[in-house]
Tab-separated table of C-alpha atoms and ligand atoms in Angstrom:
chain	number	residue	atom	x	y	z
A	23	UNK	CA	0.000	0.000	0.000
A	24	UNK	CA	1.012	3.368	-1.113
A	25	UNK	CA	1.019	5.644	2.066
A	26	UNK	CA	-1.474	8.492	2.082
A	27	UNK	CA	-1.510	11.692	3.475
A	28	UNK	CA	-3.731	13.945	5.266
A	29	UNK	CA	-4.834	17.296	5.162
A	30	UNK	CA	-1.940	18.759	7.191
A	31	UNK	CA	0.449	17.766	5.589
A	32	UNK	CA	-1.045	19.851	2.537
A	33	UNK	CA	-1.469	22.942	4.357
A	34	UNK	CA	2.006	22.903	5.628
A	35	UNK	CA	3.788	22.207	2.340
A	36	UNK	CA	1.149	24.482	0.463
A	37	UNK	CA	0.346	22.112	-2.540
A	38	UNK	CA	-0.283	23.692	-5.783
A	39	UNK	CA	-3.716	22.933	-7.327
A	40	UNK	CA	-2.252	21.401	-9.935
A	41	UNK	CA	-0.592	18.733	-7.309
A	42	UNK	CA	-3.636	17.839	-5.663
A	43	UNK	CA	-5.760	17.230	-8.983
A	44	UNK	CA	-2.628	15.027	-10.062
A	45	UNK	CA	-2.230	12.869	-6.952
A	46	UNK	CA	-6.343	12.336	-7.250
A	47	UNK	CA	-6.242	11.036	-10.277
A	48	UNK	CA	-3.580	8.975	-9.006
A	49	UNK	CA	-5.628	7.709	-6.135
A	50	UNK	CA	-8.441	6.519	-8.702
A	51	UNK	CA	-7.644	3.706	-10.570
A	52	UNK	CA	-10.800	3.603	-11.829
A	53	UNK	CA	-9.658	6.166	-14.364
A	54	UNK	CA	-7.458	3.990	-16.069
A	55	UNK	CA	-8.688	3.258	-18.904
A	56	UNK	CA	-9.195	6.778	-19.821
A	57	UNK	CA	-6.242	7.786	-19.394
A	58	UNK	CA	-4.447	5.396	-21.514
A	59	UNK	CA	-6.065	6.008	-24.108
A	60	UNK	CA	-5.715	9.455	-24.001
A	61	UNK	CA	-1.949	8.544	-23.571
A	62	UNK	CA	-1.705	5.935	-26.505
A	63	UNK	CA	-3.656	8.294	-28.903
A	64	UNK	CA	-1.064	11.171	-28.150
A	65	UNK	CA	1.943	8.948	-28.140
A	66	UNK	CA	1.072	7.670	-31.593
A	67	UNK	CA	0.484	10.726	-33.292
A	68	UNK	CA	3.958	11.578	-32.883
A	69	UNK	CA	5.709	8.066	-32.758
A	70	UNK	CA	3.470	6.198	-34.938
A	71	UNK	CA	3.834	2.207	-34.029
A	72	UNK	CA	7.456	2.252	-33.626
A	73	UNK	CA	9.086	1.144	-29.815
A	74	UNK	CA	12.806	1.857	-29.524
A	75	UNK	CA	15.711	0.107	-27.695
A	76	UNK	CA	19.320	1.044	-27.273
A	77	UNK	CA	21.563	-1.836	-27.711
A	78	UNK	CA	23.957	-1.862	-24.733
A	79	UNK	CA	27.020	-3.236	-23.174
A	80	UNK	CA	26.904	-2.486	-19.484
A	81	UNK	CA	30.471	-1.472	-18.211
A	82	UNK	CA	29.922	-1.073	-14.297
A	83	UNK	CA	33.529	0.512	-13.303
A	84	UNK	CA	32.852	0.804	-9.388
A	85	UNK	CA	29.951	0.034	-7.052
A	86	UNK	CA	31.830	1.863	-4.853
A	87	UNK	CA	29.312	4.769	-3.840
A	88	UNK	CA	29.163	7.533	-1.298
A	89	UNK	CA	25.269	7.336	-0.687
A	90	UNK	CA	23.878	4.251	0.661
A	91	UNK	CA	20.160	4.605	-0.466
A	92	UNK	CA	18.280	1.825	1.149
A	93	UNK	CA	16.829	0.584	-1.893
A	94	UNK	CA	20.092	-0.111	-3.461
A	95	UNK	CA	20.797	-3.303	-4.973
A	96	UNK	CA	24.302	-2.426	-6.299
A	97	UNK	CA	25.908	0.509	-3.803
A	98	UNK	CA	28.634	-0.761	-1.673
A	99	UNK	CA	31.149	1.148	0.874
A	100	UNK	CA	34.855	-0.137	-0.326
A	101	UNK	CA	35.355	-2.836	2.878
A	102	UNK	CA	31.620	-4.730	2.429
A	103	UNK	CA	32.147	-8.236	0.247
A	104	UNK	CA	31.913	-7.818	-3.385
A	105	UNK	CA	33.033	-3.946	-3.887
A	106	UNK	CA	35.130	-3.125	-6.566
A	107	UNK	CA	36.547	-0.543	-8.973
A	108	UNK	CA	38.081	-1.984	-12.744
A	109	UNK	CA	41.280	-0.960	-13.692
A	110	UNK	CA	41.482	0.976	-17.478
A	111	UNK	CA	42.916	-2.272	-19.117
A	112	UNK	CA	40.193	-4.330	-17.597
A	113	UNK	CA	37.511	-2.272	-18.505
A	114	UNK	CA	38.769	-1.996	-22.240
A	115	UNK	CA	38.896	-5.533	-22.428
A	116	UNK	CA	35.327	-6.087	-21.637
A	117	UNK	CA	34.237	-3.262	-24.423
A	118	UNK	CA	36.868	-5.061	-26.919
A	119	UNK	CA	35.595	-8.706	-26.407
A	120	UNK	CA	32.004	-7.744	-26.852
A	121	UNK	CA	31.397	-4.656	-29.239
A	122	UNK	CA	31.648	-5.981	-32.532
A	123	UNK	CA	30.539	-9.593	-31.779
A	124	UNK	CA	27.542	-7.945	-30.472
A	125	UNK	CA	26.676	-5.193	-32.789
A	126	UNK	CA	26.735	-2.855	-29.674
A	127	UNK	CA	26.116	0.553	-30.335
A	128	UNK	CA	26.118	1.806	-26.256
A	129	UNK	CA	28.480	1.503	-23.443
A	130	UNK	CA	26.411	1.741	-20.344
A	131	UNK	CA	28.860	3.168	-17.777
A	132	UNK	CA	26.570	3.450	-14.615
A	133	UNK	CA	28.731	3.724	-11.072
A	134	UNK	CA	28.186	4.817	-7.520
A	135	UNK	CA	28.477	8.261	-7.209
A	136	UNK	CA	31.813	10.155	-5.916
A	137	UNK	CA	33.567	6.746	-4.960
A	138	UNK	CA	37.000	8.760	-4.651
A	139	UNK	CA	35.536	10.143	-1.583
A	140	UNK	CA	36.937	6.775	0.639
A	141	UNK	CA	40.891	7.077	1.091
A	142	UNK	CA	40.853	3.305	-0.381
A	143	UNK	CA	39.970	4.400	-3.830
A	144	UNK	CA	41.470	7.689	-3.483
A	145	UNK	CA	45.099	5.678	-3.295
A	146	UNK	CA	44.365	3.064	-6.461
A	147	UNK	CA	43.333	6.118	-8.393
A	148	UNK	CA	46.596	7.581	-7.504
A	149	UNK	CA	48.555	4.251	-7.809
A	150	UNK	CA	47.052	4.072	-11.683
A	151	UNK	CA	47.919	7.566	-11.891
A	152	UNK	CA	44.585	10.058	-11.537
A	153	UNK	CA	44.619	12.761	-8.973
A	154	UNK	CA	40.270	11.994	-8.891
A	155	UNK	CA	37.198	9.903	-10.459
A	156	UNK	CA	36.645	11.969	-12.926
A	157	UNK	CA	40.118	11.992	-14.789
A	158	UNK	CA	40.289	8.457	-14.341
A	159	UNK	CA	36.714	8.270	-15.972
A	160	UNK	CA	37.389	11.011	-18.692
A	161	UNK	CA	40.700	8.277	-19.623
A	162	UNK	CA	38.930	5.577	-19.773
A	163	UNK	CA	36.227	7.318	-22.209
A	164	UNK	CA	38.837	8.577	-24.236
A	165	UNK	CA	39.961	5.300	-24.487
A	166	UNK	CA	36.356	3.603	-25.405
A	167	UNK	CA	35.405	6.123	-27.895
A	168	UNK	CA	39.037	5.501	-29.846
A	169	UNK	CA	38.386	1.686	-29.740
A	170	UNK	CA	34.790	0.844	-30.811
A	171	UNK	CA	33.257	0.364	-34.214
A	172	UNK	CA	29.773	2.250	-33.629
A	173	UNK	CA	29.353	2.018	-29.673
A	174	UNK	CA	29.289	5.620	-27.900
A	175	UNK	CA	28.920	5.850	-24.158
A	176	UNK	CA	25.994	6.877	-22.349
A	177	UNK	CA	27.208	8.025	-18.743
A	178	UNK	CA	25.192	7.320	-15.305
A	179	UNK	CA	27.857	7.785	-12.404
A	180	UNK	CA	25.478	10.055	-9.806
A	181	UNK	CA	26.208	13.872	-9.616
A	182	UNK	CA	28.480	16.194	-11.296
A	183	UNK	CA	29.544	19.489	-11.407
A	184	UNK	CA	29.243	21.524	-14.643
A	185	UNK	CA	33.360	21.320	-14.798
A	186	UNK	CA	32.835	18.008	-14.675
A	187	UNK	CA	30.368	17.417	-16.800
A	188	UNK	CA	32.394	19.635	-19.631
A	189	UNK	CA	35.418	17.507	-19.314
A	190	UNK	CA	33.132	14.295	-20.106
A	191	UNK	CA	31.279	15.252	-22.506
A	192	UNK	CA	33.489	15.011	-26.123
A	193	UNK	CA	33.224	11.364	-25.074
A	194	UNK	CA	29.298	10.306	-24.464
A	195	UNK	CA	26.668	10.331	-26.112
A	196	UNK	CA	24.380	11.478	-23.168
A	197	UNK	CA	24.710	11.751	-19.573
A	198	UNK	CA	21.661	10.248	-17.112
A	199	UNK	CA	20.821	11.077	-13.458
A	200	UNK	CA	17.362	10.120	-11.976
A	201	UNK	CA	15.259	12.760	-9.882
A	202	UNK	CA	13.817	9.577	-8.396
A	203	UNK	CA	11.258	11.699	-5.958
A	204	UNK	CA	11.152	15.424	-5.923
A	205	UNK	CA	10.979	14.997	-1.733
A	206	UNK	CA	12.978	16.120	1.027
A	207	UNK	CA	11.193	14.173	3.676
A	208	UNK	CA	12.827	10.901	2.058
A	209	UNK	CA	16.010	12.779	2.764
A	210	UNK	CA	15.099	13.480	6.062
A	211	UNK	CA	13.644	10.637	7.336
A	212	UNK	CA	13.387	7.940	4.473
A	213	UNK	CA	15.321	5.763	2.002
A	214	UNK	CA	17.834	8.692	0.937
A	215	UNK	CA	18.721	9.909	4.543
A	216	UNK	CA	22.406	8.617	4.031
A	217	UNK	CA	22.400	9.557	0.129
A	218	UNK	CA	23.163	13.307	0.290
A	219	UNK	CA	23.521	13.895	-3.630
A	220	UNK	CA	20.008	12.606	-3.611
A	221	UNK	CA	18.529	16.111	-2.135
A	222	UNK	CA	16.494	16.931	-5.592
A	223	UNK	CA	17.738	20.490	-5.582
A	224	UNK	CA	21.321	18.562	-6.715
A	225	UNK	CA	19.758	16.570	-9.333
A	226	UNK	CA	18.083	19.850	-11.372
A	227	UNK	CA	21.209	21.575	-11.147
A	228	UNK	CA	22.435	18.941	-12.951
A	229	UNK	CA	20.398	19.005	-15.473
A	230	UNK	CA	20.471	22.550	-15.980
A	231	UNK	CA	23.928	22.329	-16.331
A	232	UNK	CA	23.643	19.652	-19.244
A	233	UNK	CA	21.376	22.066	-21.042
A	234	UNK	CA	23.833	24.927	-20.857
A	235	UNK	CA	26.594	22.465	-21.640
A	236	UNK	CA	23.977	20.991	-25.031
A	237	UNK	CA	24.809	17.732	-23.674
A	238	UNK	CA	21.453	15.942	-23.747
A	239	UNK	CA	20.246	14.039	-20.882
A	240	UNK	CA	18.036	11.259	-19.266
A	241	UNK	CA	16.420	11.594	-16.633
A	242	UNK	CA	13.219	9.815	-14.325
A	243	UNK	CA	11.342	8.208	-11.845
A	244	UNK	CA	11.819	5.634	-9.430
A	245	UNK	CA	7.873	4.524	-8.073
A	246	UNK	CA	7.798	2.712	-4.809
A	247	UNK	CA	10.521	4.294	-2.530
A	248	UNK	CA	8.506	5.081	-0.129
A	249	UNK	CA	6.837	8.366	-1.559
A	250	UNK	CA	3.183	9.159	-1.024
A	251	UNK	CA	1.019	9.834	-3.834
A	252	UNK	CA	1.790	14.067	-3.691
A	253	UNK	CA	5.729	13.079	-3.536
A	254	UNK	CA	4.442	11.096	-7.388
A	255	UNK	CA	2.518	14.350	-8.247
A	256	UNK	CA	5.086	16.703	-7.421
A	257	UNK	CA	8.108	14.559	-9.343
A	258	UNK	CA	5.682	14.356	-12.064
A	259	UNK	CA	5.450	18.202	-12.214
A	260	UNK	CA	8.756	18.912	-11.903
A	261	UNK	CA	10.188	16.687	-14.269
A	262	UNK	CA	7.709	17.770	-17.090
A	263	UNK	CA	8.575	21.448	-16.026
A	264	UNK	CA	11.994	21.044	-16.412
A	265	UNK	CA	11.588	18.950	-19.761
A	266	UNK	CA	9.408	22.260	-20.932
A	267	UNK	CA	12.233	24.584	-19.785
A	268	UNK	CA	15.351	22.258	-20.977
A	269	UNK	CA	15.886	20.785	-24.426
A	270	UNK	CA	18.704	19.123	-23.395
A	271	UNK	CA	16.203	16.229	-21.785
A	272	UNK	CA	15.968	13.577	-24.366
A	273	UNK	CA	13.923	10.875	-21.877
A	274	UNK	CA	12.310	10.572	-18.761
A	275	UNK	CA	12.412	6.604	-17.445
A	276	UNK	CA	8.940	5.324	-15.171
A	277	UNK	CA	11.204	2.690	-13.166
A	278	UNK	CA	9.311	0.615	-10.425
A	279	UNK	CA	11.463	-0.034	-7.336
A	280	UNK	CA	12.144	-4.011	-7.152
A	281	UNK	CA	14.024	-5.823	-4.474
A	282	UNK	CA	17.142	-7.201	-4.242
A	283	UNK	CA	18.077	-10.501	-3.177
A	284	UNK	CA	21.315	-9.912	-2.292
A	285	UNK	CA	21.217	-6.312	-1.102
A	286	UNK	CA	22.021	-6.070	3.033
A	287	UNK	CA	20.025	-2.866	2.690
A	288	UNK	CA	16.086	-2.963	4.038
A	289	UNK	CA	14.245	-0.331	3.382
A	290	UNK	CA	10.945	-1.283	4.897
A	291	UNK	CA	8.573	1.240	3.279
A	292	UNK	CA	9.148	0.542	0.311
A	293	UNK	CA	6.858	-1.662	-1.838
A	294	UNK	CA	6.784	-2.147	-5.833
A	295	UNK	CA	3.973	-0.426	-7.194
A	296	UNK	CA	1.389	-2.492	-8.749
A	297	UNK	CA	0.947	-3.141	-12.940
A	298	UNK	CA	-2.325	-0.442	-12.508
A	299	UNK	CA	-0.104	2.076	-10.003
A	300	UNK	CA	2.652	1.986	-12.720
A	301	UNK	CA	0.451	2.061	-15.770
A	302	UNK	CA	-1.763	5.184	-14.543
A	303	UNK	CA	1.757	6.834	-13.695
A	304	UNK	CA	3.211	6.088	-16.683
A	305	UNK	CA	0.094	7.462	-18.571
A	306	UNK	CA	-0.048	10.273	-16.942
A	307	UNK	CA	3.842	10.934	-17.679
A	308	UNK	CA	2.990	10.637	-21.414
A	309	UNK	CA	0.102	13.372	-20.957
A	310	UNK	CA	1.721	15.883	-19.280
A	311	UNK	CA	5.368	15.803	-20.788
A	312	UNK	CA	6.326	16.980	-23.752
A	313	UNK	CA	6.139	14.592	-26.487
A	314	UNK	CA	9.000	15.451	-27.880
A	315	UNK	CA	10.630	13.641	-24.581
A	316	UNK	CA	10.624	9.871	-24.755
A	317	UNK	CA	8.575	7.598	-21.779
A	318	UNK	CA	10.533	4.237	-21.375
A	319	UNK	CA	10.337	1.670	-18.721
A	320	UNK	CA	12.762	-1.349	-18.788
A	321	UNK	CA	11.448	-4.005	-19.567
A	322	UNK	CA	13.159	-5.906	-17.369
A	323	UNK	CA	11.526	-4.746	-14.223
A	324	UNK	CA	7.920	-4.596	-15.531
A	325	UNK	CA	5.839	-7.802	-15.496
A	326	UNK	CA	3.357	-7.245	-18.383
A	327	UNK	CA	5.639	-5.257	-20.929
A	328	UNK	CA	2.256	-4.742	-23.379
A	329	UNK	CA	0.222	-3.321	-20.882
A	330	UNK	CA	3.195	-0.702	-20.428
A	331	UNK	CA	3.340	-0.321	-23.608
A	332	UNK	CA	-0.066	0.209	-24.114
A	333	UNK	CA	-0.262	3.035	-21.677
A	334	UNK	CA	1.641	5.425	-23.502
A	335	UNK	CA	5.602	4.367	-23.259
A	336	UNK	CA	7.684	4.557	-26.482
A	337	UNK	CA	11.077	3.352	-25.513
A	338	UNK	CA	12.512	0.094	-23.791
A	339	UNK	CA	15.499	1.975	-22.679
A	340	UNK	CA	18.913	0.233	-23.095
A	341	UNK	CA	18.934	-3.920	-23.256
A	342	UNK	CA	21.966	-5.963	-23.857
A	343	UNK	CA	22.457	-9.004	-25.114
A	344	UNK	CA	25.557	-9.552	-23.532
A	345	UNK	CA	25.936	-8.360	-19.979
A	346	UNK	CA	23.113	-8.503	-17.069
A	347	UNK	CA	21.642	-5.298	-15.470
A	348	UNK	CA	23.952	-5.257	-12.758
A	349	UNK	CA	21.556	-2.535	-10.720
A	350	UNK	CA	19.422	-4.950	-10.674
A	351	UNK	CA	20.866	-8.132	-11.257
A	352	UNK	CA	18.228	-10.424	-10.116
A	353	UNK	CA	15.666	-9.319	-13.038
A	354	UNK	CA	17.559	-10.480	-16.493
A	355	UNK	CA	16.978	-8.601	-19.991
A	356	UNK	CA	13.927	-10.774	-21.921
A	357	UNK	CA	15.365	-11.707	-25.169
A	358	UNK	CA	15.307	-9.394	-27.994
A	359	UNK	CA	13.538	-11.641	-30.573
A	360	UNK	CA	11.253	-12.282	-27.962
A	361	UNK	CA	10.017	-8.452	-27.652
A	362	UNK	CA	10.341	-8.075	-31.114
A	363	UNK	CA	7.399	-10.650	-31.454
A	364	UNK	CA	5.384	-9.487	-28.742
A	365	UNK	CA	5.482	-6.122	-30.276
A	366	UNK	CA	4.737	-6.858	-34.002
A	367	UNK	CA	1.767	-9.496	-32.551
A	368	UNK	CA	0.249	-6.294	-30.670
A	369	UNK	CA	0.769	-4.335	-34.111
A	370	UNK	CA	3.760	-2.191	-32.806
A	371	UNK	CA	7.545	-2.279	-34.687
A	372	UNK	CA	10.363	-2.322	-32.505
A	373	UNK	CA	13.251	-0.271	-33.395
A	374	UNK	CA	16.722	-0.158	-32.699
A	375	UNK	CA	17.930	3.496	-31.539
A	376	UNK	CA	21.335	4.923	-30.215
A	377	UNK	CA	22.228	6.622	-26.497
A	378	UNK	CA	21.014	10.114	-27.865
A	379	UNK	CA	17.510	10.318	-29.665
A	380	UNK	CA	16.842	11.215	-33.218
A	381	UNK	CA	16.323	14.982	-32.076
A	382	UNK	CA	19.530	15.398	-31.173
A	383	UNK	CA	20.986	13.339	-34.019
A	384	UNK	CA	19.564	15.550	-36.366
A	385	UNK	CA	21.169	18.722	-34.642
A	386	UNK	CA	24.145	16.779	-34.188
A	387	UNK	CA	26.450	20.146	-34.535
A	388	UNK	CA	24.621	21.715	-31.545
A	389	UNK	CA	24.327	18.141	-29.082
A	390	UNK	CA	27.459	16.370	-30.342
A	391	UNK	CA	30.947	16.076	-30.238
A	392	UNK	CA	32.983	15.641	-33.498
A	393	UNK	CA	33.869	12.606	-31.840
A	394	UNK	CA	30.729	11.146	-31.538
A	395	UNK	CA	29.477	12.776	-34.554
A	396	UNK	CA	31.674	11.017	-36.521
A	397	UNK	CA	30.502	7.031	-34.922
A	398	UNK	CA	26.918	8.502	-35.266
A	399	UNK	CA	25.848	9.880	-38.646
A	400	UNK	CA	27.585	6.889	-40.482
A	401	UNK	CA	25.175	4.868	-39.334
A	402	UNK	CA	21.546	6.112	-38.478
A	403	UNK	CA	19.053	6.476	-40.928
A	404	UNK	CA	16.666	9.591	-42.274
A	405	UNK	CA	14.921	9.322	-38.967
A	406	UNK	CA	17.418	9.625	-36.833
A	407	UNK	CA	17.658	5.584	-35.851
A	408	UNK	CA	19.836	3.209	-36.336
A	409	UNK	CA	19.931	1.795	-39.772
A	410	UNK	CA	18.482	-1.500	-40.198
A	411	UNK	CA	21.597	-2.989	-41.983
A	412	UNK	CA	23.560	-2.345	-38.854
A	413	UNK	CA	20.877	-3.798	-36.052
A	414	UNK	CA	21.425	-6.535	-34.227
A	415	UNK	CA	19.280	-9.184	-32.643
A	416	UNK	CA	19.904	-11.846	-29.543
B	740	SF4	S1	21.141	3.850	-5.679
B	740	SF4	FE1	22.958	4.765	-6.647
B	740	SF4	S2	23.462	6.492	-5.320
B	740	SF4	FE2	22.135	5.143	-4.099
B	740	SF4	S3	23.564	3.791	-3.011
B	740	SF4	FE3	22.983	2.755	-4.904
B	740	SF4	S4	24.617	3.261	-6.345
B	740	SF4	FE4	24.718	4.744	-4.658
């Protein structure tokens, strides 16, 4: 059960209007229906029947993470079992081994944030020969981006200053942070009370910055960490604010919390939203955000991938065919061919697309790096996707 809130509470935070209606629509299932239709029909006007994908390799450098987020199934401190940080030569042998074979066209590279703030990885940095995370990151990109065929990185290592993001970005394709929940109590007195980059006012400067820097950007939700139905409201708000205000935002992800089996964390409030929680949400996202900004849920952690679908998402977000999800590493990738046949038997085409969306492909000399340019327009087709001679499959 979602937790509710009372009248209070809404008095003492003064709740916009706009809020309120949000999180009642969100209390009435009963609406459903309604809603994704309204969702679908304005989804396919712009996207027709076509679902993309990213085809990914999933390079997790360090779990090593300043935060510990009570959710987390990947997060460690740098003593717990199982923490680790790849050396360069070991993380350019995984991208070797699998990029061609694979027909990869993204390197995931999703860490725990800051992990150079522990003394432990402070000294291997320094005995490889970085003074901080973020040269030894901006090396190792440097290093992908020379290497691969087609595959450009999409980066996901937690918060970063606009210096930092500006020395990154020649080398990705996009950058991602989640919002998660726009909340402070869950910084207070909930699952991010030990995560302090988690405070939301962190994660829009962030994406501010990536606007000013025309680095585009994914962002999103996580549903079922313990936020009430206004903490869904107000995210939802926010985030399609800020994709109105920034055109550097190329997706928002609907994510529903799962849990771990081999996390030590417990967070005991929260609780995976149900199909009809997650399918109203994600309706509701395709309403009220610009449709210019892709909806994607992975498909992965949803257990009825049509019924997503059919509520108004147009993106699977990054699979691989290689590597697990190593966030989540209980809850495998289904098979490609297998959602390529679900898809085509519900009348939809699924489509292979790169780490930065067709918009931004198209106004590659604002959004991309010569770099990146020049593994990008070789390949994509007159909409912006990649070219069916160079997909892949299983
Ligand atoms: S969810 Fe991300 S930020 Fe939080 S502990 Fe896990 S790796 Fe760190």
């Amino acid at each position: 059960m979602m937790r509710t809130t009372g009248t209070e509470e809404m008095k003492i935070t003064g709740l916009s209007d706009k809020i309120l209606y949000l999180s009642s629509l969100l209390n009435n299932l009963s609406m459903l229906n309604e809603l994704q239709n309204r969702a679908r029909m304005i989804r396919d006007r712009y996207y027709g029947n076509i679902i993309t994908y990213s085809r990914k390799l999933f390079l997790p450098l360090t779990n090593i993470c300043i935060n510990s987020c009570l959710y987390c199934n990947f997060g460690k401190r740098p003593h717990e079992a199982g923490a680790f940080i790849m050396s360069p030569r070991s993380a350019l042998e995984i991208v070797e081994k699998y990029e061609r074979k694979f027909r990869i066209k993204e390197i995931l590279i999703c860490t725990g944030e800051r992990p150079d703030a522990y003394r432990e990885v402070k000294d291997k940095l320094k005995e490889w020969g970085y003074r901080s995370y973020v040269e030894y990151l901006v090396d190792i990109l440097d290093k992908i981006v020379r290497k691969t065929t087609y595959a450009i990185p999409h980066v996901n290592v937690g918060y970063l200053e606009k210096e930092e993001i500006e020395a990154i970005r020649p080398f990705v394709a996009s950058l991602g942070l989640m919002i998660e929940v726009v909340s402070y109590t869950l910084m207070r007195n909930g699952p991010h009370k030990y995560s302090p980059t988690k405070a939301p006012h962190y994660r829009i400067k962030f994406l501010v910055n990536c606007n000013k820097l025309r680095t585009p950007v994914t962002t999103g939700t996580i549903v079922g960490i313990c936020e009430n139905v206004l903490d869904r409201a107000r995210t939802l708000i926010v985030l399609a604010k800020l994709c109105d205000l920034l055109d550097a935002i190329q997706e928002i992800i609907v994510q529903p919390y799962v849990p771990g089996e081999s996390s030590s964390r417990r967070c005991i409030c929260c609780l995976t939203p149900t199909l009809e929680e997650l399918s109203l949400l994600v309706s509701l996202y395709r309403i009220y955000v610009p449709i210019k900004v892709s909806i994607q849920s992975p498909p992965n952690l949803i257990n009825n991938i049509i019924r997503i679908v059919e509520s108004g998402i147009n993106d699977l977000g990054g699979i691989s065919p290689v590597t697990p999800d190593y966030i989540n590493i209980s809850y495998p990738w289904p098979k490609i061919s297998y959602i390529r046949r679900l898809l085509r038997e519900h009348g939809y085409m699924l489509r292979e697309r790169l780490p930065v969306y067709p918009r931004f492909v198209k106004e590659y000399k604002i959004w991309l790096s010569d770099i990146i340019r020049d593994k990008v327009l070789p390949i994509v087709d007159d909409q912006g996707l990649v070219d069916p001679k160079y997909e892949g499959e299983d």
